[in-house]
Short mmCIF file of C-alpha atoms in Angstrom, two decimals:
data_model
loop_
_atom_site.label_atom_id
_atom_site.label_comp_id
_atom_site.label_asym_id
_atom_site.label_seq_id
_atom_site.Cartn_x
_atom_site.Cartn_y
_atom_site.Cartn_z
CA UNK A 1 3.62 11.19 -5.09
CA UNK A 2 1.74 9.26 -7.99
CA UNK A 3 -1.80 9.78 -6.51
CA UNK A 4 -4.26 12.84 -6.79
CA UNK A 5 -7.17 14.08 -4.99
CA UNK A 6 -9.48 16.20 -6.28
CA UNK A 7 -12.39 17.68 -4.08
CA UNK A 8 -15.37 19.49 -4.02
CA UNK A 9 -16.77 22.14 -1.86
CA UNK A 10 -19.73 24.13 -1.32
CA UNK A 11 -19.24 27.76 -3.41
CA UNK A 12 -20.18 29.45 0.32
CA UNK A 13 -18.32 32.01 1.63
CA UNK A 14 -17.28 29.45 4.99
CA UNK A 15 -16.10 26.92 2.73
CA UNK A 16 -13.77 29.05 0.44
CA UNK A 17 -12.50 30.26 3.27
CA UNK A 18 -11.50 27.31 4.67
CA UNK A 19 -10.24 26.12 1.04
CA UNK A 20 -7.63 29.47 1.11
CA UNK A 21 -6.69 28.17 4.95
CA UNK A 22 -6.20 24.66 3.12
CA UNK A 23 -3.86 25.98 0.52
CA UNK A 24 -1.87 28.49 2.76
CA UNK A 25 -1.30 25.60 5.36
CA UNK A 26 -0.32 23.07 2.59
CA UNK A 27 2.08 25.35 0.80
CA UNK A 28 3.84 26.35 4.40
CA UNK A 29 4.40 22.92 5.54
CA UNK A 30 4.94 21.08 2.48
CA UNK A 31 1.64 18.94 2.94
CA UNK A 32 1.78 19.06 -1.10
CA UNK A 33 0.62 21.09 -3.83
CA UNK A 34 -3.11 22.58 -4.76
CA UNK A 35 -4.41 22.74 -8.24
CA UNK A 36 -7.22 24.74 -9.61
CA UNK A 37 -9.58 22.53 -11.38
CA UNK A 38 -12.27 23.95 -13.43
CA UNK A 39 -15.48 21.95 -14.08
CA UNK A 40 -18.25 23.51 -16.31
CA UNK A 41 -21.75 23.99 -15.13
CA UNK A 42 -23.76 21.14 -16.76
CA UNK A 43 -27.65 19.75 -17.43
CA UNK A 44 -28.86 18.51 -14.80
CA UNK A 45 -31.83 16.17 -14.91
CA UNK A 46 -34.27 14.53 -12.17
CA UNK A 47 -33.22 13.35 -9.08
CA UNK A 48 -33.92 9.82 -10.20
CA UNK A 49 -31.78 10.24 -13.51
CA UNK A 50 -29.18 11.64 -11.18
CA UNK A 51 -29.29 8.63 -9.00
CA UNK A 52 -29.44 6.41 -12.29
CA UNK A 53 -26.10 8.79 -13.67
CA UNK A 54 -24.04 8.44 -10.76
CA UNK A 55 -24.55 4.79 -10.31
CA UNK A 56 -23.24 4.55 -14.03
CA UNK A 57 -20.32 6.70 -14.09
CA UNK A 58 -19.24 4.43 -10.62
CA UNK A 59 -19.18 1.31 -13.48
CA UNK A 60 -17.68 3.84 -16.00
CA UNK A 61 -15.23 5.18 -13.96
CA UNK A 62 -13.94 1.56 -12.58
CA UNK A 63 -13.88 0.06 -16.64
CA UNK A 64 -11.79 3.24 -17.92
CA UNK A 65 -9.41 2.64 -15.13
CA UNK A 66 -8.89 -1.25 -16.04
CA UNK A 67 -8.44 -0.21 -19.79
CA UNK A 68 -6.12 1.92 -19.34
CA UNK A 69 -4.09 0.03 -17.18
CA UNK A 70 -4.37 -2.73 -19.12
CA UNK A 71 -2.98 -0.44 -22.15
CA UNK A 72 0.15 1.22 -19.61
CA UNK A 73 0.56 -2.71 -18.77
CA UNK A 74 0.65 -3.87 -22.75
CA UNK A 75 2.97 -0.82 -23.41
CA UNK A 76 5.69 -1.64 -20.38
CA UNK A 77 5.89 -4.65 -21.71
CA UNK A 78 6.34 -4.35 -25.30
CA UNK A 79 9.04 -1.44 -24.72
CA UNK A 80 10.49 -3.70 -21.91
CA UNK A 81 10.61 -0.24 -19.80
CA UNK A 82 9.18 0.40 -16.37
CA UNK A 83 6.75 3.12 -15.20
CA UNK A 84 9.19 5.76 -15.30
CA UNK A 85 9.86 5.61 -18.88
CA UNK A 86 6.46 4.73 -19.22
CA UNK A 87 -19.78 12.76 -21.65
CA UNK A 88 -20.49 9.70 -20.13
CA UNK A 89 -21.68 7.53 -23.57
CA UNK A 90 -19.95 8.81 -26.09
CA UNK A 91 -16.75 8.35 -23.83
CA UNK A 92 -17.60 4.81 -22.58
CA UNK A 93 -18.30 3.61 -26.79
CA UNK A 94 -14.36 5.33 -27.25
CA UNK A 95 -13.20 3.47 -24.14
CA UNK A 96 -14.80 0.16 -25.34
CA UNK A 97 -13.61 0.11 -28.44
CA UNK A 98 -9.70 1.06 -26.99
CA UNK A 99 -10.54 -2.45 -25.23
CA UNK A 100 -11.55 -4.71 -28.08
CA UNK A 101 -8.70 -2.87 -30.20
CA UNK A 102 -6.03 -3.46 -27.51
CA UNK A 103 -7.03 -7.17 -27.20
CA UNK A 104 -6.80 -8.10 -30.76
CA UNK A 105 -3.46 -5.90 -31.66
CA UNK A 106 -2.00 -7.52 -28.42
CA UNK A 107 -3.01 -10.74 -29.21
CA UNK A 108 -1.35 -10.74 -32.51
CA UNK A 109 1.27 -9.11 -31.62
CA UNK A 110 2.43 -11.64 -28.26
CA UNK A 111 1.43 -14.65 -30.94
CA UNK A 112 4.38 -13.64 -32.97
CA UNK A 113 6.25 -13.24 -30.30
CA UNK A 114 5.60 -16.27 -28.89
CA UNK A 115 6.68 -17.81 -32.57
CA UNK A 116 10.04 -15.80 -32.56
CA UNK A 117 10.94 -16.82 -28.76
CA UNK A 118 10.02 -20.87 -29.85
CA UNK A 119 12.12 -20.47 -32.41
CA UNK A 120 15.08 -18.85 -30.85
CA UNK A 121 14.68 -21.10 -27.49
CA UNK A 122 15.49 -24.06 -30.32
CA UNK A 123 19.30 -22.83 -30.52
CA UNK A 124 19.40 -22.53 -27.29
CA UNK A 125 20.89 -25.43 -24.93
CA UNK A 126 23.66 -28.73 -25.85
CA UNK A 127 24.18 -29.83 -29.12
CA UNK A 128 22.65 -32.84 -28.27
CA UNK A 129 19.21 -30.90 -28.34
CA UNK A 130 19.52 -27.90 -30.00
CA UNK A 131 18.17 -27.06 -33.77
CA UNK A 132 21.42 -26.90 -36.05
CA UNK A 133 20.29 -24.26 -38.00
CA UNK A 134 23.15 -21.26 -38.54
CA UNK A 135 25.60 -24.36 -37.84
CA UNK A 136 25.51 -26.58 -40.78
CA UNK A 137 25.42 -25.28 -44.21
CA UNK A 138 24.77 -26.93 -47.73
CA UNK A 139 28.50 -27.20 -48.63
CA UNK A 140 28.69 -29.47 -45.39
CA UNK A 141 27.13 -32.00 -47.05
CA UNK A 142 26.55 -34.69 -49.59
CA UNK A 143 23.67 -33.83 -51.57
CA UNK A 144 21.72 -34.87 -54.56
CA UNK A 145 24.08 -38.47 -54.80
CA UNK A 146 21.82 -41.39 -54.58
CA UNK A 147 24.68 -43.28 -52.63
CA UNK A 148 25.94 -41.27 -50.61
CA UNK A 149 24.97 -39.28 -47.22
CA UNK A 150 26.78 -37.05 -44.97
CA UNK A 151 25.52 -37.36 -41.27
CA UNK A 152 26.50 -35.03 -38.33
CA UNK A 153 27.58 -36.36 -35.13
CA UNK A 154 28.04 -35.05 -31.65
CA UNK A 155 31.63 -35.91 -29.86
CA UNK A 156 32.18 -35.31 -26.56
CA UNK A 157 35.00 -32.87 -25.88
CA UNK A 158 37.21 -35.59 -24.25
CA UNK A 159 36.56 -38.13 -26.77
CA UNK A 160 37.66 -36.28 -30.05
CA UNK A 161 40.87 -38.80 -30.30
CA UNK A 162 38.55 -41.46 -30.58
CA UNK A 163 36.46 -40.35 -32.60
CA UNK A 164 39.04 -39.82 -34.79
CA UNK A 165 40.35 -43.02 -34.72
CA UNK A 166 37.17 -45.10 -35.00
CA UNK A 167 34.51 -43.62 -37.46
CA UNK A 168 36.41 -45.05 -39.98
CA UNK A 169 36.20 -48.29 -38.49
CA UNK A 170 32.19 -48.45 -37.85
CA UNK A 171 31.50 -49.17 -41.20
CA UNK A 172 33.26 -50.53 -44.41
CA UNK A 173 31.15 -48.14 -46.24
CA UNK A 174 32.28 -45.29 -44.64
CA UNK A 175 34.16 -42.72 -46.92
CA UNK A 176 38.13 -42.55 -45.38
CA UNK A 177 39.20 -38.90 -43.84
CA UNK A 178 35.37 -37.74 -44.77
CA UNK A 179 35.03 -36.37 -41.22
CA UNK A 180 35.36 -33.05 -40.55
CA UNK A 181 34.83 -30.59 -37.40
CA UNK A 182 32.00 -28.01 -37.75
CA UNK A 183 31.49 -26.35 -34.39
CA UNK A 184 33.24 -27.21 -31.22
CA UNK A 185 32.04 -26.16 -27.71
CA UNK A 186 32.89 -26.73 -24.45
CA UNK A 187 31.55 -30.13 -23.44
CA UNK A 188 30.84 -31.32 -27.45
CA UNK A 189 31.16 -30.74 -30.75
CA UNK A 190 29.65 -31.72 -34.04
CA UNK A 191 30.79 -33.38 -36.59
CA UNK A 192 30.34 -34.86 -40.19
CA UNK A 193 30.85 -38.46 -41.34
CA UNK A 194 30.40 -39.66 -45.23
CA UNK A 195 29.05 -43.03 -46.30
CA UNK A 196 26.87 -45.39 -47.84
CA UNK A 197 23.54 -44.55 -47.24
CA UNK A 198 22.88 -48.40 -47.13
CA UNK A 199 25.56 -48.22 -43.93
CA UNK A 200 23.51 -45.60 -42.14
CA UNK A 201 22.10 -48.17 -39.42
CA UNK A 202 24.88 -49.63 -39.14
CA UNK A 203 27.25 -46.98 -38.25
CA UNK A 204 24.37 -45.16 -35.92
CA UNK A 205 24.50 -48.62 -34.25
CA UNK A 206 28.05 -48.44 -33.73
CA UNK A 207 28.26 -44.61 -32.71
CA UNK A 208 26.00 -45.23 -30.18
CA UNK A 209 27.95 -48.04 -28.63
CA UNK A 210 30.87 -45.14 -28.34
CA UNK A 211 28.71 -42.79 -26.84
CA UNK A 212 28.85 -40.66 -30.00
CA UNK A 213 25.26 -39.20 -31.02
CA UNK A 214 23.94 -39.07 -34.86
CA UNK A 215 22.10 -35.63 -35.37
CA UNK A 216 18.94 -36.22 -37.33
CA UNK A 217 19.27 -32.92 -39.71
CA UNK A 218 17.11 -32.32 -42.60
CA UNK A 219 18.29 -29.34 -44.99
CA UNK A 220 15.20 -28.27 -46.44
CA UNK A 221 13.45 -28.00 -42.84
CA UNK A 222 16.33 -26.12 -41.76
CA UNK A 223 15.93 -23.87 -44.30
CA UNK A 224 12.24 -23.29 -43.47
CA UNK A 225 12.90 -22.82 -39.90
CA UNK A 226 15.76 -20.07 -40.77
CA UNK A 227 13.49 -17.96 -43.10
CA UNK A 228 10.96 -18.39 -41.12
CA UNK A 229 13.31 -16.45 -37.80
CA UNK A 230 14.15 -13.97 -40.53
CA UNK A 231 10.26 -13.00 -41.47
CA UNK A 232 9.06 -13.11 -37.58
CA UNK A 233 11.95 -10.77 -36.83
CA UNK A 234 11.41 -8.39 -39.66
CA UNK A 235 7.91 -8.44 -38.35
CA UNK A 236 8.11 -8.17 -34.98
CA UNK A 237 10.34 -5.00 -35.94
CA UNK A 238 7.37 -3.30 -37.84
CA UNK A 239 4.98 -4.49 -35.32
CA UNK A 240 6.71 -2.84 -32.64
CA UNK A 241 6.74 0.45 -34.02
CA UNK A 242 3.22 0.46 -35.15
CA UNK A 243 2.00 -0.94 -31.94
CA UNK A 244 4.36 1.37 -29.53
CA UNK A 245 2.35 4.39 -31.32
CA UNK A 246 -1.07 2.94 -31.36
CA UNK A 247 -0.87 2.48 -27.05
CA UNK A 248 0.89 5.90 -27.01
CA UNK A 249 -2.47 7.67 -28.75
CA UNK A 250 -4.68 5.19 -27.17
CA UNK A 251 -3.31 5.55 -24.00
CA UNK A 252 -3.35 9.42 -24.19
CA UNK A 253 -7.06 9.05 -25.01
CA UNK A 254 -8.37 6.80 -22.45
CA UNK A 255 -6.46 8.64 -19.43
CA UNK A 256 -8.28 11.74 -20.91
CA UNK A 257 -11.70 10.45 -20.95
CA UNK A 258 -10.56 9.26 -17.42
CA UNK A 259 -10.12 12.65 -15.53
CA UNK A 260 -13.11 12.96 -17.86
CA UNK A 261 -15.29 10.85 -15.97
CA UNK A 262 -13.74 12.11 -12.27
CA UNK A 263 -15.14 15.14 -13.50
CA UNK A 264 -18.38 13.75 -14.20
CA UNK A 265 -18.33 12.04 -10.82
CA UNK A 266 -17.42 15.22 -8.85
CA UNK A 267 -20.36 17.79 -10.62
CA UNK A 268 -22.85 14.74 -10.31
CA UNK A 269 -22.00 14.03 -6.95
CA UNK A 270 -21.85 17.35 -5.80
CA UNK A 271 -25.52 18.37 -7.11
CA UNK A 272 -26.26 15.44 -4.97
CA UNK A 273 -25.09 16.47 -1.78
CA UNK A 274 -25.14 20.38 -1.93
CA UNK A 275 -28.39 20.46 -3.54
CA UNK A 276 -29.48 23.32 -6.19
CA UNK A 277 -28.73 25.58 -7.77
CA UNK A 278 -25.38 24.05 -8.60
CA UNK A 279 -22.97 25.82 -6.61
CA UNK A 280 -19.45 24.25 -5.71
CA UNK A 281 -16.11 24.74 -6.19
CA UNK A 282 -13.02 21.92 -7.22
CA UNK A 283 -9.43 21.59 -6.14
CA UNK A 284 -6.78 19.48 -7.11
CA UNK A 285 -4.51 17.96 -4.34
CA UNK A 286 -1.11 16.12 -5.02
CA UNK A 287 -0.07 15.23 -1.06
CA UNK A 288 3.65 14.81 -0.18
CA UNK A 289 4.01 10.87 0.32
CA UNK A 290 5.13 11.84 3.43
CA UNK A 291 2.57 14.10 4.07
CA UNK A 292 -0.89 12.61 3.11
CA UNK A 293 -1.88 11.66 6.41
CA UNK A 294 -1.30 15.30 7.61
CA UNK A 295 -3.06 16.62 5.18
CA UNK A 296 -6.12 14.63 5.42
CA UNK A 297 -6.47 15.23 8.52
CA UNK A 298 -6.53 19.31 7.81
CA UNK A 299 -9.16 18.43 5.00
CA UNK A 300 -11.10 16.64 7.44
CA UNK A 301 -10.52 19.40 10.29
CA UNK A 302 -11.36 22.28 7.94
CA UNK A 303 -14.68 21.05 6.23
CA UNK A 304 -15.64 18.45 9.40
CA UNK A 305 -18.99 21.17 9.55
CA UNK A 306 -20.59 19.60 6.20
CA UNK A 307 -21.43 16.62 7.49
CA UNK A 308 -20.48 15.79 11.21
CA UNK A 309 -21.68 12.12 10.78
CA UNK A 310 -18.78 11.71 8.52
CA UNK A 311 -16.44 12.37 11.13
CA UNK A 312 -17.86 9.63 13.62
CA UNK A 313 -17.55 7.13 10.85
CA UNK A 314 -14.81 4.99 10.94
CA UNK A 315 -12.20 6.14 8.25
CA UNK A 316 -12.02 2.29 6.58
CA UNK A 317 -15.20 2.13 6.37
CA UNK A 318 -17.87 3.61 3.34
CA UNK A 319 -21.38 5.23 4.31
CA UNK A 320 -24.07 3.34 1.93
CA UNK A 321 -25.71 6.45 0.13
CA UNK A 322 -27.60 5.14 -2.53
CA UNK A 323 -26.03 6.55 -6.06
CA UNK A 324 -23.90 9.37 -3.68
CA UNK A 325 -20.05 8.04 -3.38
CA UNK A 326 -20.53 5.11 -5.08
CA UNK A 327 -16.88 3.55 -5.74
CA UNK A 328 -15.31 5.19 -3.22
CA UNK A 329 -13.07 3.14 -0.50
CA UNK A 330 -13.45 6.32 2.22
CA UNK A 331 -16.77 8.87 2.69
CA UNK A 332 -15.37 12.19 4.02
CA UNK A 333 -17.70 15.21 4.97
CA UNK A 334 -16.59 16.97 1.33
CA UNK A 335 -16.36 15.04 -2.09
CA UNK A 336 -12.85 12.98 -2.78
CA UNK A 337 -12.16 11.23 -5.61
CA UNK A 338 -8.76 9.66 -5.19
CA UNK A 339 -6.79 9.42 -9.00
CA UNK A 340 -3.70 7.05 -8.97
CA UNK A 341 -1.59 7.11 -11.43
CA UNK A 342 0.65 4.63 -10.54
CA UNK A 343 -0.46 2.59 -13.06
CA UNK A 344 2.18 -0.64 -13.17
CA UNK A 345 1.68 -1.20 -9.08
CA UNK A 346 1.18 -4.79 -8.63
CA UNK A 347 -1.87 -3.67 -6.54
#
């Protein structure tokens, strides 16, 4: 299972026995597996500054996990692989700036893309619409004459006899057995036709009569538009790398100061509702998918006698403490913060 609970308990000697009945019970029927999860004894301040901290590791805590789902998000999709493949200020000023560095790298990064997959969606599709760039090449035609052109002309299939025996025939200016086959496809293909440029209107006049459609192709554009494929390729190549590696780090560093901040959340919380001094212990629950229910129900049956009004409440709705549980969906008589890592869920 991709989700994680990790709790917090009074350090009494009722409690940790109830956490070893929690372990042996979840171990002999496969409820799922326990954790040890140690969190240092911190400052603590005022009850107001308490209030005041837990209030902004809630925010915290909900802006990290956006991040860094955005960054798992960016990263699925720029590998084109799926999941499987795939304190408090100084961490939210390194979360922040993962944010605006994601945004701009991603930006730049889907623009090019976006340039590349124009560019390539041009040879896609008929020869009546489709860039002829890769098909036509200088040798195909007449260049540098000032009288003569060479023009490019899509045939249907079925018609390539008459073609054949008319393009000669749509002008008097037309240069005899100039036409030749470049490309042929299934329903068309293209070919060239010298003559006169002062015959150009003329023939396109004519061609079109015969259902046979004049290509407007410019060389030097065509050009352009290939080296400019070539660079965006070449860069999307280094791009990738450098930007796979950058959400690899980056990614590594915001899930840290994540579980960070769930730390946070758990000592702050706990101060909160086992008082002083600080005494408390953590565990780390993965539940069997099959299992969770099960085993929430033991956590709730175990520690119901730390807060019995927990247990009346209903279990889809949150009890409004001021600054105590803040973010959470579910108040329990012990501390739960739920940590999914199923980060690509469409939820």
């Amino acid at each position: 299972m991709s989700e994680f609970w990790l709790i917090s308990v009074p350090l009494d000697k009722a409690s940790s026995q109830s956490l070893e009945k929690l372990k042996r019970a979840a171990a002999k029927a496969g409820l799922g597996s326990s954790f040890r999860f140690h969190i240092p004894e911190l400052k603590v301040g005022t009850l107001d500054v308490l209030l005041g901290v837990a209030d902004d590791l809630s925010r915290l805590d909900s802006y990290t996990e956006g991040v860094m789902r955005k960054t798992s998000q960016c990263m699925a999709e720029v590998m084109e692989q799926s999941n499987d493949k795939v304190i408090e200020n100084a961490l939210a000023n390194g979360v922040s700036q993962v944010e605006i560095e994601l945004k701009s790298r991603s930006t730049a990064y889907n623009d090019m893309k976006a340039k590349l997959y124009g560019l390539e969606q041009k040879k896609e599709g008929s020869l009546q619409t489709r860039t002829l760039t890769g098909i036509v090449k200088k040798e195909d035609l007449v260049l540098n004459s000032e009288y003569l052109t060479t023009l490019l002309v899509v045939v249907p299939r079925v018609n390539n006899s008459l073609w054949e025996n008319t393009y000669e025939s749509m002008s008097e200016f037309v240069v005899p057995r100039s036409s030749r086959k470049l490309l042929e496809e299934e329903d068309a293909g293209i070919f060239t036709v010298t003559l006169f440029k002062k015959a150009v209107s003329e023939f396109k006049a004519n061609a079109n009569k015969l259902k046979f459609t004049v290509r407007e192709f410019n060389l030097e554009e065509a050009e352009k538009q290939r080296q400019e494929m070539s660079r965006l390729t070449v860069e999307k190549k280094e791009q990738y790398g450098t930007f796979v590696r950058w959400l690899k780090v980056n990614f590594s560093e915001v899930f840290v100061a994540w579980i960070h901040i769930k730390a946070l959340r758990v000592f702050t919380e706990s101060v909160l509702r086992y008082g002083l001094p600080v005494s408390f212990q953590t565990l780390l629950l993965q539940p069997e998918k099959k299992h969770a229910k099960r085993l929430r129900e033991e956590l709730n049956s175990l520690f119901r006698d730390l807060d019995p009004t927990a247990a009346a409440s209903k279990p889809d709705m949150g009890v409004d403490i001021p600054g105590v549980n803040a973010g959470q969906q579910e108040y329990y008589s012990y501390i739960c913060y739920s940590i999914n890592i199923s980060l690509l869920d469409s939820s």
